[in-house]
Coordinates of C-alpha atoms and ligand atoms in Angstrom, one line a residue:
Chain A
M1 CA 227.1 55.7 181.9
L2 CA 223.5 55.3 182.2
V3 CA 221.5 56.9 180.2
I4 CA 218.6 55.6 181.2
E5 CA 216.2 54.4 183.1
T6 CA 212.6 54.2 184.2
I7 CA 211.0 52.1 186.9
N8 CA 207.7 50.6 187.2
L9 CA 206.6 53.9 184.3
S10 CA 203.2 52.6 183.0
R11 CA 200.8 54.8 181.2
I12 CA 197.1 54.7 180.1
F13 CA 195.4 56.6 177.2
I14 CA 191.6 56.4 178.3
N15 CA 189.9 55.8 174.1
K16 CA 188.0 59.9 173.9
K17 CA 184.8 58.2 172.2
T18 CA 184.6 54.3 173.9
K19 CA 185.8 55.8 177.4
K20 CA 188.1 52.4 177.1
R21 CA 191.6 52.7 179.0
I22 CA 194.2 51.6 177.6
E23 CA 197.7 50.6 179.3
A24 CA 200.3 51.3 177.0
L25 CA 202.7 50.4 179.5
K26 CA 202.6 48.3 182.3
N27 CA 205.6 48.5 184.9
V28 CA 208.4 48.9 182.9
S29 CA 211.1 48.6 184.5
L30 CA 214.6 48.9 182.1
Q31 CA 217.9 50.4 182.3
I32 CA 219.4 51.6 179.7
Q33 CA 223.3 51.3 179.5
G34 CA 225.4 54.3 176.7
G35 CA 227.5 53.8 173.8
Q36 CA 225.4 51.0 172.8
I37 CA 222.3 50.4 170.6
F38 CA 219.7 49.9 172.5
G39 CA 216.3 48.2 170.4
I40 CA 212.2 47.6 171.4
L41 CA 211.1 44.7 169.4
G42 CA 207.4 43.9 168.7
R43 CA 204.5 44.4 167.4
N44 CA 202.1 46.9 166.5
G45 CA 200.1 49.0 168.8
A46 CA 202.7 46.6 171.8
G47 CA 203.6 49.9 173.1
K48 CA 207.0 51.6 171.0
T49 CA 206.0 55.4 170.2
T50 CA 204.7 55.6 173.8
L51 CA 207.8 54.7 175.6
I52 CA 210.1 56.9 173.1
R53 CA 207.6 59.7 173.8
I54 CA 207.0 59.6 177.3
L55 CA 212.0 59.5 177.7
T56 CA 211.5 62.1 174.8
T57 CA 209.8 64.6 177.7
L58 CA 206.5 64.5 175.3
L59 CA 204.3 62.5 177.7
L60 CA 203.9 62.0 181.1
P61 CA 204.2 58.2 182.5
T62 CA 200.6 57.8 184.4
S63 CA 201.9 56.1 187.0
G64 CA 206.5 55.1 187.9
S65 CA 209.5 57.3 186.9
A66 CA 212.2 57.8 184.3
Y67 CA 214.6 59.4 183.7
V68 CA 216.9 60.4 181.0
L69 CA 221.0 61.4 181.4
G70 CA 219.3 61.6 185.4
Y71 CA 217.2 63.7 185.2
N72 CA 213.4 62.8 185.8
V73 CA 211.0 63.2 182.5
E74 CA 207.7 65.1 185.1
N75 CA 209.5 68.0 186.3
E76 CA 213.9 68.1 184.1
Y77 CA 212.2 68.4 181.3
Y78 CA 214.1 71.6 179.5
K79 CA 217.5 70.1 181.3
I80 CA 216.7 66.9 178.7
R81 CA 215.6 68.1 175.7
P82 CA 218.5 69.8 174.4
Y83 CA 220.9 66.7 174.8
I84 CA 218.3 64.5 172.9
N85 CA 216.5 63.8 169.3
L86 CA 214.0 62.6 167.4
V87 CA 213.5 60.6 164.4
S88 CA 210.3 59.4 164.0
G89 CA 209.6 56.6 160.1
G90 CA 206.9 57.6 158.3
E91 CA 206.8 61.7 159.2
N92 CA 208.0 64.3 157.6
P93 CA 208.1 67.4 159.4
G94 CA 208.9 70.4 157.8
Y95 CA 208.6 73.2 156.0
G96 CA 207.3 72.4 152.0
V97 CA 208.2 76.1 150.4
L98 CA 211.7 75.2 152.0
N99 CA 214.7 73.1 150.7
I100 CA 216.6 70.8 152.2
K101 CA 218.8 73.5 153.5
E102 CA 216.5 76.2 154.5
N103 CA 214.4 72.8 156.0
L104 CA 217.3 72.0 158.0
F105 CA 219.3 75.4 158.9
F106 CA 215.1 76.2 160.4
F107 CA 215.3 72.5 162.1
S108 CA 218.9 74.1 163.4
Q109 CA 218.1 77.6 164.9
L110 CA 215.9 75.9 167.3
Y111 CA 218.5 74.5 169.1
G112 CA 220.3 77.8 169.5
I113 CA 223.7 76.7 166.8
P114 CA 225.5 79.7 165.9
R115 CA 225.0 80.1 161.6
K116 CA 228.2 79.7 160.7
L117 CA 228.1 76.5 162.5
A118 CA 225.3 75.1 161.7
K119 CA 226.1 75.6 157.3
E120 CA 228.5 73.9 158.3
K121 CA 227.9 70.8 159.7
I122 CA 224.7 70.9 157.2
N123 CA 227.1 69.8 154.6
K124 CA 229.1 68.4 156.1
Y125 CA 225.8 65.9 156.6
I126 CA 224.4 66.8 153.5
K127 CA 227.2 65.3 151.6
E128 CA 227.5 62.1 153.8
F129 CA 223.9 61.7 153.8
G130 CA 224.8 61.9 149.5
L131 CA 222.2 64.5 149.4
E132 CA 224.2 67.3 147.2
E133 CA 222.7 67.4 144.3
R134 CA 218.7 67.6 146.4
A135 CA 220.0 70.1 148.9
Y136 CA 218.5 73.2 146.7
N137 CA 215.2 71.3 145.9
L138 CA 212.0 71.8 148.2
V139 CA 211.8 68.9 150.1
N140 CA 207.6 68.5 148.8
T141 CA 209.9 66.9 145.3
L142 CA 211.7 65.1 147.4
S143 CA 211.7 61.1 147.4
T144 CA 210.6 59.2 150.5
G145 CA 214.2 58.0 151.0
E146 CA 215.5 61.4 150.3
K147 CA 213.0 63.3 152.8
Q148 CA 214.2 59.9 155.7
R149 CA 217.4 60.4 155.0
M150 CA 217.0 64.1 155.6
Q151 CA 214.9 64.2 158.8
L152 CA 217.8 62.2 160.0
I153 CA 220.0 64.6 159.0
R154 CA 217.6 67.0 161.2
G155 CA 218.2 64.6 164.4
L156 CA 221.9 64.6 164.1
L157 CA 222.0 68.4 164.5
N158 CA 222.5 69.0 167.7
D159 CA 225.0 66.4 168.1
P160 CA 222.5 64.6 171.0
E161 CA 223.6 61.7 173.3
I162 CA 220.7 60.5 172.5
L163 CA 218.9 60.2 169.2
F164 CA 215.5 58.2 169.9
L165 CA 214.8 56.6 166.2
D166 CA 211.0 55.7 166.0
E167 CA 211.0 53.0 163.8
P168 CA 213.0 54.7 161.2
T169 CA 213.2 52.7 158.1
V170 CA 209.0 52.4 157.9
G171 CA 208.6 52.3 154.6
L172 CA 211.7 52.6 153.0
D173 CA 213.0 50.4 149.8
V174 CA 216.0 48.4 150.3
E175 CA 218.4 50.7 150.3
S176 CA 217.6 53.4 152.0
S177 CA 217.4 50.9 155.0
R178 CA 220.4 50.4 153.8
F179 CA 222.2 53.1 154.1
I180 CA 220.3 54.4 157.7
R181 CA 221.2 50.9 159.3
Q182 CA 224.6 51.2 158.7
F183 CA 224.8 54.9 158.6
I184 CA 223.5 54.6 162.7
K185 CA 226.3 51.9 163.2
K186 CA 229.5 53.8 161.7
W187 CA 227.5 56.3 164.3
I188 CA 228.1 55.2 167.6
E189 CA 231.2 54.0 167.0
E190 CA 232.6 56.8 165.9
T191 CA 231.1 58.8 168.2
G192 CA 230.3 56.3 171.5
K193 CA 226.9 57.6 172.0
S194 CA 223.6 56.4 172.7
I195 CA 221.3 54.7 170.4
I196 CA 217.2 54.1 171.5
L197 CA 215.5 52.1 168.9
T198 CA 211.6 50.7 167.8
T199 CA 211.0 48.2 164.7
H200 CA 208.7 46.0 164.5
Y201 CA 212.1 44.5 161.9
L202 CA 213.3 41.3 163.3
A203 CA 216.0 41.4 160.8
E204 CA 216.6 45.0 161.9
A205 CA 216.6 44.5 165.9
E206 CA 219.4 41.3 164.7
E207 CA 221.4 43.5 162.5
L208 CA 221.7 47.4 164.3
C209 CA 221.2 46.7 168.3
N210 CA 223.3 45.5 170.8
L211 CA 220.1 44.6 173.5
I212 CA 216.6 44.1 172.3
A213 CA 214.5 44.4 174.6
I214 CA 210.9 42.5 173.2
I215 CA 208.2 44.3 174.0
D216 CA 204.3 43.8 173.3
S217 CA 200.3 44.5 175.4
G218 CA 203.0 47.3 177.4
R219 CA 205.7 44.4 178.8
I220 CA 208.8 44.6 178.4
L221 CA 208.9 40.3 178.3
A222 CA 212.6 39.9 177.0
L223 CA 215.6 41.8 177.2
D224 CA 219.3 40.2 175.9
T225 CA 221.6 40.1 173.2
P226 CA 220.0 39.5 169.8
S227 CA 222.1 35.7 170.1
R228 CA 220.9 35.4 173.8
L229 CA 217.3 35.3 172.8
K230 CA 217.5 34.0 169.6
A231 CA 219.0 31.0 172.3
M232 CA 215.0 31.1 174.1
G233 CA 213.7 30.8 170.4
S234 CA 214.5 26.3 170.4
K235 CA 214.8 24.6 174.1
E236 CA 216.8 21.7 170.6
I237 CA 220.0 21.6 170.1
L238 CA 221.2 21.2 166.3
Y239 CA 224.4 20.7 164.7
E240 CA 224.7 20.2 160.4
I241 CA 228.3 18.3 159.9
E242 CA 230.0 17.1 156.5
T243 CA 232.7 14.2 156.7
T244 CA 234.3 12.2 154.9
P245 CA 232.7 8.2 154.3
L246 CA 231.0 6.7 157.8
S247 CA 229.0 4.7 158.5
L248 CA 226.3 6.6 161.1
E249 CA 225.4 3.8 163.1
F250 CA 228.2 4.7 165.8
L251 CA 225.8 7.7 166.5
K252 CA 223.0 5.3 167.5
N253 CA 225.0 4.6 170.9
I254 CA 225.6 7.4 172.5
R255 CA 222.0 8.9 174.5
G256 CA 220.3 12.2 173.9
V257 CA 221.8 12.1 170.2
S258 CA 219.2 11.4 167.7
I259 CA 220.0 11.6 163.2
I260 CA 217.6 14.2 162.0
Q261 CA 218.9 14.0 158.7
D262 CA 221.4 12.2 156.5
K263 CA 222.8 12.8 153.1
Y264 CA 225.9 10.8 151.4
L265 CA 227.3 12.6 148.1
D266 CA 230.2 12.5 146.2
G267 CA 232.0 10.3 148.9
K268 CA 230.7 13.2 151.8
V269 CA 228.2 12.3 154.8
S270 CA 226.9 15.1 155.6
F271 CA 224.2 14.8 159.0
K272 CA 221.9 16.7 160.9
I273 CA 221.5 15.9 164.6
S274 CA 220.2 17.6 167.7
L275 CA 221.6 16.6 171.5
E276 CA 219.4 16.4 174.2
N277 CA 222.5 18.6 176.2
E278 CA 225.7 20.7 174.4
S279 CA 228.0 18.6 176.0
L280 CA 227.6 15.7 174.1
I281 CA 229.1 17.0 170.7
S282 CA 233.0 16.2 172.4
N283 CA 231.7 13.2 172.1
V284 CA 230.0 12.5 168.8
I285 CA 233.8 14.8 167.5
N286 CA 236.2 12.4 168.9
K287 CA 233.6 9.3 168.2
I288 CA 234.3 10.1 164.2
S289 CA 238.3 10.7 164.6
E290 CA 238.5 7.6 166.7
L291 CA 236.3 5.8 163.4
G292 CA 238.6 7.6 161.4
S293 CA 237.2 10.1 158.8
N294 CA 237.4 13.8 158.7
I295 CA 235.2 16.4 159.6
I296 CA 234.9 18.7 156.6
Y297 CA 232.0 20.5 157.7
L298 CA 231.2 21.5 161.8
R299 CA 227.8 24.1 162.0
K300 CA 225.4 24.8 165.2
K301 CA 222.9 25.3 163.3
E302 CA 221.0 29.1 165.5
T303 CA 217.6 29.5 165.7
S304 CA 215.8 32.5 164.6
L305 CA 215.2 36.0 165.9
E306 CA 211.9 34.7 165.0
D307 CA 212.2 31.7 166.3
A308 CA 212.9 33.1 169.9
F309 CA 210.0 36.2 168.8
I310 CA 207.1 33.5 168.4
N311 CA 208.0 32.0 171.2
I312 CA 208.6 35.0 174.3
V313 CA 205.1 36.7 173.2
G314 CA 203.2 34.0 171.9
R315 CA 202.9 35.2 168.6
S316 CA 204.0 36.3 164.6
I317 CA 205.5 39.8 165.0
E318 CA 203.4 40.1 161.7
D319 CA 200.3 37.8 161.6
D320 CA 197.2 40.2 163.0
Chain B
M1 CA 220.4 82.7 181.0
I2 CA 221.8 85.4 177.6
K3 CA 222.6 81.1 177.0
N4 CA 218.9 81.0 177.1
L5 CA 217.9 84.8 175.0
I6 CA 220.4 83.7 172.1
L7 CA 218.6 80.5 172.0
N8 CA 215.0 81.6 171.4
I9 CA 216.3 84.2 169.0
R10 CA 218.0 82.7 166.9
A11 CA 214.2 79.7 167.2
C12 CA 212.5 83.2 166.4
L13 CA 213.9 84.5 163.2
G14 CA 214.9 81.8 162.0
R15 CA 210.6 80.8 161.4
A16 CA 210.7 84.3 160.6
Q17 CA 213.0 83.1 157.6
V18 CA 210.2 80.1 156.7
R19 CA 207.8 83.2 156.1
F20 CA 210.7 85.5 153.9
I21 CA 212.1 81.9 152.5
G22 CA 207.6 81.8 151.6
L23 CA 207.5 85.4 150.4
K24 CA 210.3 85.5 147.7
R25 CA 208.8 81.8 146.4
D26 CA 205.4 83.1 145.9
L27 CA 206.7 86.4 144.7
Y28 CA 203.8 86.0 141.6
W29 CA 200.6 86.3 144.2
I30 CA 201.6 89.9 146.0
P31 CA 200.3 92.1 143.2
F32 CA 196.8 89.9 143.3
D33 CA 197.3 90.0 147.0
V34 CA 198.0 93.7 146.8
L35 CA 195.2 94.9 144.1
L36 CA 192.8 92.6 145.6
P37 CA 191.4 94.4 148.7
L38 CA 193.2 97.3 147.1
L39 CA 189.8 96.9 144.7
G40 CA 187.7 96.6 148.0
V41 CA 189.0 99.8 149.2
S42 CA 188.6 101.7 146.0
T43 CA 185.4 100.7 145.5
F44 CA 184.1 102.7 149.0
I45 CA 186.6 105.8 147.7
F46 CA 184.9 105.7 144.4
I47 CA 180.8 105.7 146.9
Y48 CA 182.6 108.6 149.2
K49 CA 183.7 110.9 146.3
S50 CA 180.0 110.6 144.4
L51 CA 179.0 111.5 147.9
K52 CA 180.8 114.4 147.5
M53 CA 182.0 113.5 150.7
P54 CA 185.5 115.3 151.9
P55 CA 188.9 113.7 151.5
I56 CA 190.2 113.3 154.3
T57 CA 187.0 110.3 153.7
Y58 CA 189.6 108.2 151.5
T59 CA 192.1 108.5 153.6
F60 CA 190.1 107.0 156.9
V61 CA 189.3 104.2 154.1
I62 CA 193.0 104.3 152.9
L63 CA 194.7 103.3 156.4
G64 CA 191.1 100.8 157.1
G65 CA 191.9 98.2 154.5
S66 CA 196.3 98.4 155.4
M67 CA 194.2 97.5 158.8
I68 CA 192.6 95.1 157.6
S69 CA 195.6 93.1 155.0
Y70 CA 196.8 93.3 159.1
W71 CA 193.6 91.8 160.6
L72 CA 192.8 89.0 158.4
N73 CA 196.9 88.2 158.7
I74 CA 195.5 87.3 161.7
L75 CA 193.0 85.4 161.1
W76 CA 193.6 83.4 158.1
S77 CA 197.3 82.6 158.8
M78 CA 199.2 83.9 162.3
A79 CA 195.8 82.3 164.4
S80 CA 195.8 78.9 162.6
Q81 CA 199.4 78.5 162.8
L82 CA 200.1 75.9 165.2
Y83 CA 197.3 74.3 164.5
W84 CA 199.3 73.4 161.3
E85 CA 202.3 72.5 162.6
R86 CA 200.4 70.6 164.7
M87 CA 199.2 68.9 161.5
T88 CA 202.7 68.6 159.6
G89 CA 204.3 66.8 162.3
N90 CA 206.4 70.1 163.2
L91 CA 204.7 70.6 166.5
P92 CA 206.6 67.6 168.1
L93 CA 209.6 68.9 167.3
F94 CA 209.4 72.3 169.2
F95 CA 208.4 70.7 171.8
I96 CA 211.1 68.2 171.7
A97 CA 213.3 71.2 170.5
P98 CA 214.8 73.4 173.9
C99 CA 213.7 76.5 172.6
S100 CA 210.2 77.9 174.0
I101 CA 207.1 78.1 171.8
N102 CA 206.6 81.4 172.5
S103 CA 209.6 82.2 170.1
I104 CA 208.6 80.4 167.8
L105 CA 205.6 82.2 166.9
I106 CA 207.2 86.1 168.1
G107 CA 209.3 84.6 164.9
M108 CA 205.9 83.5 163.5
A109 CA 203.9 87.4 163.7
V110 CA 207.1 88.7 162.8
G111 CA 207.0 87.3 160.1
G112 CA 203.0 87.8 158.4
I113 CA 204.2 91.7 159.7
Y114 CA 206.7 91.0 157.2
A115 CA 204.7 90.0 154.6
T116 CA 201.9 92.1 155.9
S117 CA 203.6 94.6 155.8
V118 CA 204.7 94.3 152.2
R119 CA 200.5 94.0 150.7
A120 CA 200.1 97.3 153.4
L121 CA 202.5 100.2 152.6
S122 CA 201.3 99.5 148.7
I123 CA 197.9 100.0 149.5
I124 CA 199.1 102.9 151.7
L125 CA 201.6 103.8 147.9
L126 CA 198.8 103.1 145.8
G127 CA 196.3 105.3 147.7
I128 CA 199.0 108.8 148.3
I129 CA 199.5 108.2 144.6
F130 CA 196.8 108.1 143.1
F131 CA 193.9 108.9 145.2
K132 CA 196.0 111.6 146.6
I133 CA 195.0 110.9 149.7
P134 CA 195.5 114.0 151.5
I135 CA 198.2 113.3 154.8
Y136 CA 199.5 115.1 157.9
W137 CA 202.8 115.0 158.2
Q138 CA 203.6 115.9 161.2
G139 CA 201.2 113.5 163.3
L140 CA 204.0 110.6 161.9
P141 CA 206.6 110.4 164.9
Q142 CA 202.4 110.2 166.8
A143 CA 201.6 107.2 164.2
I144 CA 204.5 105.5 163.6
L145 CA 204.4 104.8 167.7
A146 CA 200.3 104.8 166.7
F147 CA 200.6 101.7 164.5
L148 CA 203.8 99.6 166.4
L149 CA 201.9 99.7 169.0
T150 CA 198.7 98.4 167.0
L151 CA 201.3 95.8 165.4
I152 CA 202.4 94.5 169.4
S153 CA 199.4 94.6 170.3
L154 CA 197.4 92.7 167.4
Y155 CA 199.5 90.1 166.7
G156 CA 199.7 88.9 170.5
L157 CA 196.1 87.8 169.8
G158 CA 197.0 86.7 167.1
M159 CA 199.2 84.1 168.5
M160 CA 197.3 84.2 171.7
L161 CA 194.0 82.7 169.1
S162 CA 196.6 80.4 167.7
S163 CA 197.7 78.4 170.7
I164 CA 193.2 78.5 171.4
F165 CA 192.7 77.6 167.5
L166 CA 195.4 74.1 168.2
L167 CA 193.0 73.3 171.3
S168 CA 190.1 73.8 169.7
G169 CA 191.0 71.9 166.3
R170 CA 188.5 71.9 163.5
E171 CA 185.4 74.5 165.7
A172 CA 188.8 76.4 165.0
W173 CA 187.4 78.1 161.3
H174 CA 184.1 78.8 162.4
L175 CA 185.4 80.6 165.2
S176 CA 188.0 82.4 161.9
N177 CA 184.3 83.3 160.0
L178 CA 182.7 84.5 163.0
L179 CA 185.7 87.1 164.1
Q180 CA 186.3 87.9 160.2
E181 CA 183.2 89.8 159.3
P182 CA 181.4 91.9 162.0
I183 CA 184.5 92.5 162.7
Y184 CA 184.5 94.6 159.1
L185 CA 181.5 96.4 160.2
F186 CA 182.8 97.2 164.5
S187 CA 186.5 98.2 164.1
G188 CA 186.2 101.1 161.9
F189 CA 187.6 100.7 159.2
F190 CA 185.6 102.5 157.0
F191 CA 184.2 104.4 159.2
P192 CA 185.7 105.5 163.2
I193 CA 183.9 103.5 166.0
K194 CA 182.4 106.9 167.7
T195 CA 180.0 106.4 165.7
L196 CA 178.8 102.9 167.4
G197 CA 178.6 104.5 170.1
F198 CA 180.6 103.7 173.4
W199 CA 179.1 101.0 174.8
V200 CA 179.8 98.7 171.0
A201 CA 183.1 100.8 170.7
S202 CA 184.2 99.5 174.2
L203 CA 183.8 96.5 173.4
A204 CA 185.0 97.0 169.0
S205 CA 188.1 98.4 170.9
L206 CA 188.5 94.5 172.5
I207 CA 190.8 94.2 168.7
P208 CA 193.6 96.0 169.5
A209 CA 192.9 97.6 165.1
S210 CA 189.9 99.5 165.9
L211 CA 191.7 101.7 168.5
G212 CA 194.9 101.7 166.5
L213 CA 193.3 103.0 163.2
D214 CA 191.6 105.6 166.5
S215 CA 194.3 106.9 167.2
L216 CA 196.3 106.3 163.7
R217 CA 193.6 109.0 161.7
Q218 CA 193.7 111.2 164.7
S219 CA 197.7 111.8 164.0
L220 CA 197.6 111.9 160.6
I221 CA 194.1 113.7 160.3
P222 CA 193.3 116.4 161.8
E223 CA 190.3 117.2 161.2
S224 CA 189.3 114.0 162.4
K225 CA 189.7 114.9 165.7
P226 CA 185.6 115.4 166.6
F227 CA 185.1 111.6 165.8
A228 CA 187.9 110.7 167.3
F229 CA 186.6 107.8 169.8
L230 CA 189.1 108.6 173.0
S231 CA 191.8 111.1 173.4
F232 CA 195.0 109.4 171.4
E233 CA 197.1 109.5 174.7
I234 CA 194.2 106.9 176.4
E235 CA 193.8 105.1 173.7
I236 CA 197.6 105.0 173.6
T237 CA 197.7 103.5 177.0
I238 CA 195.1 101.2 176.5
L239 CA 196.8 99.5 172.8
C240 CA 199.4 99.3 175.8
I241 CA 197.8 97.2 178.2
L242 CA 196.0 95.4 175.5
S243 CA 199.8 94.2 174.6
I244 CA 199.8 93.5 178.1
I245 CA 197.5 91.5 178.1
Y246 CA 197.4 89.0 175.2
I247 CA 201.4 88.3 174.9
Y248 CA 201.0 87.1 178.7
M249 CA 197.6 85.4 178.3
S250 CA 199.5 83.7 175.2
F251 CA 202.8 83.4 177.0
I252 CA 199.7 81.3 179.9
L253 CA 198.0 79.2 176.7
V254 CA 201.4 78.3 175.7
K255 CA 202.2 76.6 179.3
K256 CA 198.4 75.3 179.4
I257 CA 198.8 73.6 175.3
E258 CA 202.4 71.6 177.0
K259 CA 200.6 70.4 179.8
I260 CA 197.0 69.0 178.4
A261 CA 199.7 67.5 175.3
R262 CA 202.3 66.7 178.1
R263 CA 199.4 65.3 180.3
E264 CA 196.9 63.8 177.6
G265 CA 198.7 62.9 174.5
R266 CA 196.2 64.3 172.5
L267 CA 198.2 68.1 170.2
I268 CA 201.3 67.0 169.0
T269 CA 199.9 63.9 167.5
R270 CA 198.6 64.5 164.0
W271 CA 194.9 63.3 164.8
Q272 CA 193.7 62.2 167.4
Ligands
LIG1 N1 197.1 59.6 172.3 C1 196.7 58.1 172.0 N2 195.1 58.8 172.3 C2 194.4 56.8 172.9 N3 195.2 55.9 173.0 C3 196.6 55.9 172.2 C4 197.4 57.3 172.7 N4 198.0 57.0 171.9 C5 198.8 55.4 172.2 N5 198.0 54.8 172.4 C6 197.4 53.8 172.4 O1 198.5 53.0 173.2 C7 198.4 52.4 172.6 C8 199.6 52.1 172.4 O2 200.7 52.6 170.9 P1 202.0 52.6 170.6 O3 201.8 53.8 169.6 O4 202.5 53.1 171.3 O5 202.2 51.4 169.6 P2 203.8 50.7 168.9 O6 204.2 50.0 169.7 O7 204.4 52.5 168.5 O8 202.5 51.2 167.8 P3 202.8 50.9 166.4 O9 204.2 50.2 165.8 O10 201.4 50.7 165.1 O11 203.5 51.9 165.8 C9 197.9 51.5 171.5 O12 197.2 50.7 171.9 C10 197.1 52.7 170.9 O13 195.6 53.1 170.6
LIG2 MG1 205.2 53.6 167.0

């Protein structure tokens, strides 16, 4: 099922002081199927939050249109709201004078969840998120990781059809980030619902997302599965091979193959080759067995998402 | 339709509960909260005593002192509420939720009324005990009617101010200051507004506390009738009209806020 569709979506901001026009989104056209984690990967200021805000009915498009669950964000926003939720990294909404349970109960009431049901849900999630011991602590006293876990619970209270996560692990330590990532994966598997996740962590996008859209300066520059995106990283086809003793001379006779690296040790040969096209690898393998040698190890070297990102965007995701 | 109503009632009670819990956590400040205003009220009573004013003037002061509690709650808590919700990052979550912002505002009002009533009632109780203020108990039903209408219109005004404060940002604090001091004078917290003359009194009546207080005095202190600004019935009618206007305006403003927020990308973000 198509859960999100945008058609030539654009958003312009006017900076109040400098009067400069900022095109935060430019002609974004997306079709997102449900039941998966859809990632939006981009540098600071790329337009990720702006896109999330439009889809969560917090912001209007300047032109173009967007549909969430089939409803137009512009004038049918009240039909969308019961079925979505949003958790943003680095923000801690809620009330400092309330403890975790009380805060979560308050937010559950904004969705009209009956008292008893709300309390049951909250208890269940608090247990699942390992917050039992902190459940009665005021949120002021929680660690950043604990606060963010509470926020994620908040986002789940209304069992959203689409959960929007805007950089949900930003500023968290390794363990908290891992916990949140694992929970997200499990949730999608168990419920079959949808997550739209923005991030500027490449590894996070690669680990979590079924599809990744790479956004820069308000434009979607690429949209594909992580593995296919990575393939865009470099045109080179690289293989790492290890065999029983063998002279590598034969490789020079296969056109389109070049040796990049070779090592002889412990009665083994390990070498790295670059191929002009994928089919050449069978020639190489055949030749090795013709020469009476055994293949111990063979692996196609993947290019990284980082290479792909640089290739697509023209600069790295981190530097300025 | 009914489902929507239940949703909004739940949201309203949910927000009121935040206030109840906050009050419970901060119990220790209640003595200060009650004692400080009481000191102010006592000062006036001692002045009136030394001037050999009749004891009904004490009732004036006690009632005025209680009403001031509500007005201060409106100015310093209700009016700045949405502004704070924006600063804590709650506002976008209110927009995203299916309930109306109005329900949340009403919830704040209910919470505020509860918290302030602790203070206001303490002032009245202490007045009755310590200063033996005379009260005409037969006027109580009328007084309760006047009091409830005053609260409704006062908190309606508070909800309206909350939206105005959110729209005007930091300048709002100056507005609060501007409203606090003169109101002491013009609302007749400690004396009848009739003495201000018809036009000033009419203007002061825009603040529901003024008319509310005037009608409370009329009903609880029969001897004060000659000092009343308008007749009880007219004052009650005006309070009804003010309630409707303020609450209606507040609903309109909330709509406007959401429009501005969605169009300009302002208001929902913390610092833009
Ligand atoms: N309310 C606003 N008013 C003016 N400009 C804005 C507003 N919101 C966003 N922008 C601008 O739009 C552009 C995109 O911002 P956006 O917040 O969508 O980026 P982002 O990809 O989420 O970045 P980050 O990784 O820093 O969160 C930026 O240049 C930003 O300054
Ligand atoms: Mg962002």
